[in-house]
Coordinates of C-alpha atoms and ligand atoms in Angstrom, one line a residue:
X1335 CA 0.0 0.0 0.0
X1336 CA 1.2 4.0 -1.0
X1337 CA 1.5 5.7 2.4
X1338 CA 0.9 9.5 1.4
X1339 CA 3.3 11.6 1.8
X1340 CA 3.0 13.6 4.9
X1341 CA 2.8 17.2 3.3
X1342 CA -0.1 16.2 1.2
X1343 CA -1.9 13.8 3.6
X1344 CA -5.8 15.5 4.4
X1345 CA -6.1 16.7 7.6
X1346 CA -2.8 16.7 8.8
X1347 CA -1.6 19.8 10.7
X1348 CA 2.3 20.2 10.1
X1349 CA 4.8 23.0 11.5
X1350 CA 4.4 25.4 9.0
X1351 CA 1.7 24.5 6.6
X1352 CA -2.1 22.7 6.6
X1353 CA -3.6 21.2 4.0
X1354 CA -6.6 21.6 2.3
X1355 CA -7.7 18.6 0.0
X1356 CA -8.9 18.9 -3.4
X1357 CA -11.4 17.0 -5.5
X1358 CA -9.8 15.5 -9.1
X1359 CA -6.9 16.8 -11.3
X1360 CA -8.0 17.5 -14.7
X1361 CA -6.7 15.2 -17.7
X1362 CA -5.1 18.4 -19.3
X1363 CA -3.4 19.9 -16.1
X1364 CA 0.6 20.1 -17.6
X1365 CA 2.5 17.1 -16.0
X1366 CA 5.9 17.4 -14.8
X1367 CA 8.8 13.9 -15.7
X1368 CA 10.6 13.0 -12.3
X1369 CA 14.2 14.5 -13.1
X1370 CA 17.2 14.4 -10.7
X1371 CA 16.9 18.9 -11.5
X1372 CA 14.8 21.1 -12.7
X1373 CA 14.7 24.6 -14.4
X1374 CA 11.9 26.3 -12.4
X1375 CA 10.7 29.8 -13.2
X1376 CA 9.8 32.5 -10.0
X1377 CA 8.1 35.8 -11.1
X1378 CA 8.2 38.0 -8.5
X1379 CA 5.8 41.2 -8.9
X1380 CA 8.0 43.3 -7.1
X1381 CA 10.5 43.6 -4.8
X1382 CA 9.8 46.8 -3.0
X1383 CA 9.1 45.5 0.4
X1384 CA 10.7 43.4 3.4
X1385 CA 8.5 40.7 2.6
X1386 CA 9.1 40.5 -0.8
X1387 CA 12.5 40.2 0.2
X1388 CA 12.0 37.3 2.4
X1389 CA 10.0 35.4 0.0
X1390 CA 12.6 35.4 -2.8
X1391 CA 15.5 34.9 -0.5
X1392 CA 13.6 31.5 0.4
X1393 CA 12.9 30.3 -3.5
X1394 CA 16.3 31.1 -4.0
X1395 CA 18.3 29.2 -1.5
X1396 CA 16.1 26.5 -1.7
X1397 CA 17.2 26.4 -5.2
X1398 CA 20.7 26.7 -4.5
X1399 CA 20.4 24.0 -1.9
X1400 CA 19.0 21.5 -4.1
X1401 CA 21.3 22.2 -7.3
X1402 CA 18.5 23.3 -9.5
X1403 CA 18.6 26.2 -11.9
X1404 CA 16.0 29.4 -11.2
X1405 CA 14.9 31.8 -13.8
X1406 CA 14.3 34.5 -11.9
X1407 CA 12.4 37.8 -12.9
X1408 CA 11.2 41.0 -10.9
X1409 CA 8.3 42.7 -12.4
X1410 CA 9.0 45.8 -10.4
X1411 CA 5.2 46.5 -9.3
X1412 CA 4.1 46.3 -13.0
X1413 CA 0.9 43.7 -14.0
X1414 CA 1.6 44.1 -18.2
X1415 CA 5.8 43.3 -17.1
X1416 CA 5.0 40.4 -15.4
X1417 CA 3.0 38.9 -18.7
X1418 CA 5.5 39.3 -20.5
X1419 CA 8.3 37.4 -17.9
X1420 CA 5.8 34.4 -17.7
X1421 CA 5.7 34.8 -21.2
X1422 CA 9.3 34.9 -21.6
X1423 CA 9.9 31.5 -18.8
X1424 CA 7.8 29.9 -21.3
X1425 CA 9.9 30.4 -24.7
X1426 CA 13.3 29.7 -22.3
X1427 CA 11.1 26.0 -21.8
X1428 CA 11.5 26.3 -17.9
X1429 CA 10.1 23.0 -16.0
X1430 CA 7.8 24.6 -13.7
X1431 CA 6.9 28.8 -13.3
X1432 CA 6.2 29.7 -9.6
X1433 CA 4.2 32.7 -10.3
X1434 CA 3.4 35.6 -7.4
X1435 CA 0.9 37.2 -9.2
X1436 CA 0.2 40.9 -8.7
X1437 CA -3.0 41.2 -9.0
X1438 CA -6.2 38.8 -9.7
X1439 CA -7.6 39.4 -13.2
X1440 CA -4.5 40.4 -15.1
X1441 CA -2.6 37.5 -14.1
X1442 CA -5.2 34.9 -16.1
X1443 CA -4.1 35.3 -19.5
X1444 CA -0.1 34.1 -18.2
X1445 CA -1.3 31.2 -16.0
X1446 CA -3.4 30.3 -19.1
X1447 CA -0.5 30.5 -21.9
X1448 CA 2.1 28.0 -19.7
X1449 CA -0.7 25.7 -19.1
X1450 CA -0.9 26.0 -23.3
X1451 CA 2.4 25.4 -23.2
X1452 CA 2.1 22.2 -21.1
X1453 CA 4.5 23.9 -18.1
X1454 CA 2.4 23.5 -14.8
X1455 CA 2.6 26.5 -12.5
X1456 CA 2.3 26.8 -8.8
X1457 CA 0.6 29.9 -7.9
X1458 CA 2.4 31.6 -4.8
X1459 CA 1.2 34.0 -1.5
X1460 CA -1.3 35.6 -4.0
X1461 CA -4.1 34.9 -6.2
X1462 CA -5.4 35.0 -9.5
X1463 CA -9.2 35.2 -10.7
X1464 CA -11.3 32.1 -10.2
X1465 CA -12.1 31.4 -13.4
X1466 CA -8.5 30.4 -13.6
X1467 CA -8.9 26.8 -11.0
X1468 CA -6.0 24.8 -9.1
X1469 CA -5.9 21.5 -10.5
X1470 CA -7.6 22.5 -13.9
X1471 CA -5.6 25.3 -15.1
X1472 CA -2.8 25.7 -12.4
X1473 CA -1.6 22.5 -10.0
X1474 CA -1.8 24.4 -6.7
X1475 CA -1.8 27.9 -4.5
X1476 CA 0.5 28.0 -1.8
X1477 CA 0.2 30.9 0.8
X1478 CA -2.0 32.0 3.9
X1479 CA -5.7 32.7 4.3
X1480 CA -5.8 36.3 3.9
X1481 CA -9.7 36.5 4.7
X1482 CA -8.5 34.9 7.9
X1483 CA -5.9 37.4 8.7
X1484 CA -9.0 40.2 8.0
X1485 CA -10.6 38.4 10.8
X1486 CA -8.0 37.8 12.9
X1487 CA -7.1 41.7 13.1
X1488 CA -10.8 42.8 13.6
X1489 CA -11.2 40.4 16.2
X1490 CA -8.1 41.5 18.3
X1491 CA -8.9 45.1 18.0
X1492 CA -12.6 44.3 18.8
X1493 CA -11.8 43.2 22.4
X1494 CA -8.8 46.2 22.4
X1495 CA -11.1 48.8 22.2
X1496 CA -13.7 47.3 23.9
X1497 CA -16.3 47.2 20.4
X1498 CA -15.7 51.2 19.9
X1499 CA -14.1 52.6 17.1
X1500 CA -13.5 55.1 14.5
X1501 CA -11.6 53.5 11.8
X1502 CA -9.5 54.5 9.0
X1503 CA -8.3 51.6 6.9
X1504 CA -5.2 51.6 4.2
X1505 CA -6.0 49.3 1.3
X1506 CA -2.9 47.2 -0.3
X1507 CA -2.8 46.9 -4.1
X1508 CA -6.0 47.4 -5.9
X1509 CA -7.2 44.1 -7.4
X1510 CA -4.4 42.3 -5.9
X1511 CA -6.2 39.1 -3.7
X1512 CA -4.5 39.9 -0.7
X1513 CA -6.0 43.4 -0.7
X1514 CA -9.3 42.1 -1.7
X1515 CA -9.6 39.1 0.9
X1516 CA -7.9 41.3 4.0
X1517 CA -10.6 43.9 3.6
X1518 CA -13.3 41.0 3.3
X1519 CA -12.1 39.3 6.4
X1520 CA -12.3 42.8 8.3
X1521 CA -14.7 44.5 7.6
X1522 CA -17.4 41.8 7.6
X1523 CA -16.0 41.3 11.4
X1524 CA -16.2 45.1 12.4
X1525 CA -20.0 45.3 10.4
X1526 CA -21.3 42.8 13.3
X1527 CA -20.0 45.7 16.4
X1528 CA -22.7 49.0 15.7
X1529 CA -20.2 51.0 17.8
X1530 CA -17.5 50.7 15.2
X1531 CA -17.3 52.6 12.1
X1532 CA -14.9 52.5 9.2
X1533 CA -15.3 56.2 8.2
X1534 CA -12.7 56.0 5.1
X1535 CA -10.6 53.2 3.0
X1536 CA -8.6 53.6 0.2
X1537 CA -5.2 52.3 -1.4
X1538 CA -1.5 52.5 -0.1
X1539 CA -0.5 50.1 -2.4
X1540 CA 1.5 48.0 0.2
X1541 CA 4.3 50.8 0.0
X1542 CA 5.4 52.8 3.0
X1543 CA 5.9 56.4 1.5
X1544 CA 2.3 55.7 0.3
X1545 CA 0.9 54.5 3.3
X1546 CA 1.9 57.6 4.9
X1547 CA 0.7 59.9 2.4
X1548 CA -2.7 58.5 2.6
X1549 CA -3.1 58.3 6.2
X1550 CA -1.6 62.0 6.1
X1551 CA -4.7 62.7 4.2
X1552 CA -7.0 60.4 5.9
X1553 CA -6.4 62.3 9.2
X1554 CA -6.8 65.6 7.9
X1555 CA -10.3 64.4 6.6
X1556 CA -11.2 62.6 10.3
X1557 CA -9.2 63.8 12.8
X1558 CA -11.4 61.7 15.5
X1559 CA -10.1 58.3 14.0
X1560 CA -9.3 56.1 17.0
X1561 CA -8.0 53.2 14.7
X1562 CA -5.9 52.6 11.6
X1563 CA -5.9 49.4 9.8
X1564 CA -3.4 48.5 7.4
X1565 CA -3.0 45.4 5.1
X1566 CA 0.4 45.3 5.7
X1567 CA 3.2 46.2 8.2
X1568 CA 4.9 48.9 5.8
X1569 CA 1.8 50.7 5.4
X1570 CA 1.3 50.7 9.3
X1571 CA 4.4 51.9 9.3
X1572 CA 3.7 54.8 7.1
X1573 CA 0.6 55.3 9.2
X1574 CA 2.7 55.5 12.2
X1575 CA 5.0 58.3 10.8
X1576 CA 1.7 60.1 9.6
X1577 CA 0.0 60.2 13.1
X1578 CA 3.8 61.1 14.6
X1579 CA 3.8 64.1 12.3
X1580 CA 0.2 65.2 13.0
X1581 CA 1.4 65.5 16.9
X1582 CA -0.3 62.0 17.7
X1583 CA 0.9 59.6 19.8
X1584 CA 0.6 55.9 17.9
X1585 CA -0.6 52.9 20.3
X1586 CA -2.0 55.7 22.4
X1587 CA -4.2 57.6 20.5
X1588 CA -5.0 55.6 17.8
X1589 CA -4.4 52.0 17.8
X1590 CA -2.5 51.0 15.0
X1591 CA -4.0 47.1 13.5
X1592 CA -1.8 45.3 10.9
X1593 CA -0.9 42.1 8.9
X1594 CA 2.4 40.6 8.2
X1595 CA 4.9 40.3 11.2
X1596 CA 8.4 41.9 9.5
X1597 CA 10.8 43.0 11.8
X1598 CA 10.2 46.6 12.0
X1599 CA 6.5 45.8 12.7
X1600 CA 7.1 43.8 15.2
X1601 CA 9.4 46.0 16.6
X1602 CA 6.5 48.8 16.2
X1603 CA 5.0 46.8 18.6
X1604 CA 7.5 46.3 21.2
X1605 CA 7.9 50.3 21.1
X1606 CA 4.3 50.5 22.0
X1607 CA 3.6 52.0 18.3
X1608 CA 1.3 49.1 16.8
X1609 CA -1.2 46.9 18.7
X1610 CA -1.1 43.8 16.7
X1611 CA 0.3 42.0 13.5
X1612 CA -1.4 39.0 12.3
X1613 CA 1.9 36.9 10.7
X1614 CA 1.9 36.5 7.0
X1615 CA 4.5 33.9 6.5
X1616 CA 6.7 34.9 2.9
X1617 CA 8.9 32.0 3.6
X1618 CA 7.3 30.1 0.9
X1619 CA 10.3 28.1 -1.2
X1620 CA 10.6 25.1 0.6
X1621 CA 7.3 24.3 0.3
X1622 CA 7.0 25.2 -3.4
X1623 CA 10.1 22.9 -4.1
X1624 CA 8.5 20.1 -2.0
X1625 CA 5.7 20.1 -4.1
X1626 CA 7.6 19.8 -7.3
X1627 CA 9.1 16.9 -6.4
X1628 CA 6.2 15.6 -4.8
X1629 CA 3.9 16.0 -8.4
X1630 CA 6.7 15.2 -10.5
X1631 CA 6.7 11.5 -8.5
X1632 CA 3.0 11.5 -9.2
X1633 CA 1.7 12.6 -5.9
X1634 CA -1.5 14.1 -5.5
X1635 CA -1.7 17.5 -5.1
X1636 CA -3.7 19.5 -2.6
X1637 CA -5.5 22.9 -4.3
X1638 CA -4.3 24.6 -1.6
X1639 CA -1.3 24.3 0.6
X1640 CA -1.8 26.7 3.2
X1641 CA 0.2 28.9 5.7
X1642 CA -0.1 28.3 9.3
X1643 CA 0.4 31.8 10.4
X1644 CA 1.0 33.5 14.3
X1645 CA -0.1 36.9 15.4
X1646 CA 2.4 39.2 17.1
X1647 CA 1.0 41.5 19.9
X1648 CA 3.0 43.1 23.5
X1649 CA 2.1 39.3 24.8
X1650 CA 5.0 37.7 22.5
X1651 CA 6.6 41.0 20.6
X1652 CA 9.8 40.6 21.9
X1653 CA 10.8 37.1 21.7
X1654 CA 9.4 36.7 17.6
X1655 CA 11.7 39.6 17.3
X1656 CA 14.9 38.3 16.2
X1657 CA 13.2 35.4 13.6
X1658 CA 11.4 37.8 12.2
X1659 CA 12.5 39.0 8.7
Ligands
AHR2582 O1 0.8 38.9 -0.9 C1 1.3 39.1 0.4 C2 1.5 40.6 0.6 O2 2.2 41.2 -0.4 C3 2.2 41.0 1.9 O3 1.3 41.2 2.9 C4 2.7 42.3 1.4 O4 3.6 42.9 2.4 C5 3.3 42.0 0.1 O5 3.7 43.0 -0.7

């Protein structure tokens, strides 16, 4: 009898990842011949960011470790650019693309030309439209449950400020699924609390210099916010800089809510500055490479191999500090 392998066995909780089973692969889902190395593909959609950082650091010493060649390209925040470096993975006949797709809908058309191809692609920490389907047209996504970090973050700031609030909330990339899903998972939390209001939302783009231009606006427009939320740490940090040039006092008044855990966010937190990160984990590579190998040996393959995430608050701050990234 085939004992599954433990990453893909239903069910099972492991260290960094749980699994979420999925129903049949289709017949015309690209296949992948066991090889002793492969030439995978990463696209990257930008590299502007700590976490960004982190996850390409991971794909590519996990490449290095195991020998195998990586096509790497960095479509420097650009949707059309990172077409085009799909496209171009595909004419250099890489094995396998590990695409991080930068937003939902413009994505599609790459994930559909390397399935055309007959290269399978992993799908990774974001994304694309759902009329593109693991399985079908793409073996897998790999990443966290960014509705569930929405949640998370409402539900530590509702017992924070007691179910009152005033909230201003700083979007990450428009049409990006991160973006989409964080401000799902929130607001359908803080909707339930009558006493808590999200008075304006709008894009930072995940940047930090844009976070704080917005927020600087933001403010201006409701100077009685009690609360900003951000979708990521860098834009909390931005928000932080804002509210400490309008002559506030961040973590005292206006609790600062985010989602990530990089190092200067946590360390936000241990200066009293932010109330809470919910942990994205961007340490993605080993995983990705694990389920290469794993579908290349004819394994099945989950739809979604998802993150096991933490949440950083002043309870644990200071001891995630020096892991974090
Ligand atoms: O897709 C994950 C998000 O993208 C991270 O939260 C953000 O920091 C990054 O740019």
């Amino acid at each position: 009898m085939k004992i599954p392998h433990p990453l893909f066995h239903c069910a099972s909780a492991l260290a960094f990842a749980t699994v979420i089973c999925s129903s049949a692969v289709a017949d015309d889902l690209p296949k992948l011949k066991e090889k002793k190395t492969y030439k995978v593909g990463f696209s990257q959609t930008e590299s502007n960011n700590p976490w960004r950082l982190a996850e390409t650091e991971s794909v590519k010493s996990e490449a290095a470790k195991r020998g195998w060649q990586l096509v790497y390209t960095d479509a420097a925040g650009s949707a059309a650019k990172q077409v085009s470096d799909v496209n171009s993975m595909i004419a250099q006949q890489v094995d396998v693309i590990l695409l991080a797709p930068r937003e939902e809908k413009p994505l599609v058309p790459a994930v559909m030309a390397a399935k055309k191809a007959g290269i399978p692609v992993i799908l990774l920490d974001r994304r694309v439209d759902p009329v593109a389907k693991p399985g079908r047209d793409y073996l897998t996504f790999i990443g966290s449950d960014f509705v569930e970090e929405g949640k998370r973050a409402a539900d530590w700031l509702i017992k924070a400020s007691n179910g009152k609030a005033t909230i201003i909330e700083l979007e990450g990339t428009t049409g990006s699924s991160p973006a989409n899903d964080r401000k799902k998972g929130f607001d359908d939390e803080i909707k339930k609390n009558p006493d808590m209001k999200i008075v304006a939302s709008q894009s930072g783009d995940f940047a930090r210099d844009k976070g704080r231009q917005v927020a600087e606006t933001l403010l201006q427009a409701h100077p009685d916010a009690t609360v900003i939320y951000a979708h990521n740490d860098e834009m909390a940090l931005g928000a932080i800089a804002a509210l400490e040039a309008a002559g506030k006092k961040p973590g005292k008044d206006v609790i600062v809510v985010s989602i990530d855990g990089e190092k200067d966010g946590v360390q936000a937190i241990v200066d009293g500055k932010m109330g809470v990160s919910v942990e994205c984990n961007p340490r993605l590579g080993t995983k990705a490479f694990e389920v290469i190998e794993a579908y290349a040996k004819g394994e099945k393959i989950p739809e979604w191999v998802k993150s096991d995430d933490h949440l950083f608050d002043d309870s644990n701050a200071k001891e995630n500090l020096t892991t974090a990234y």
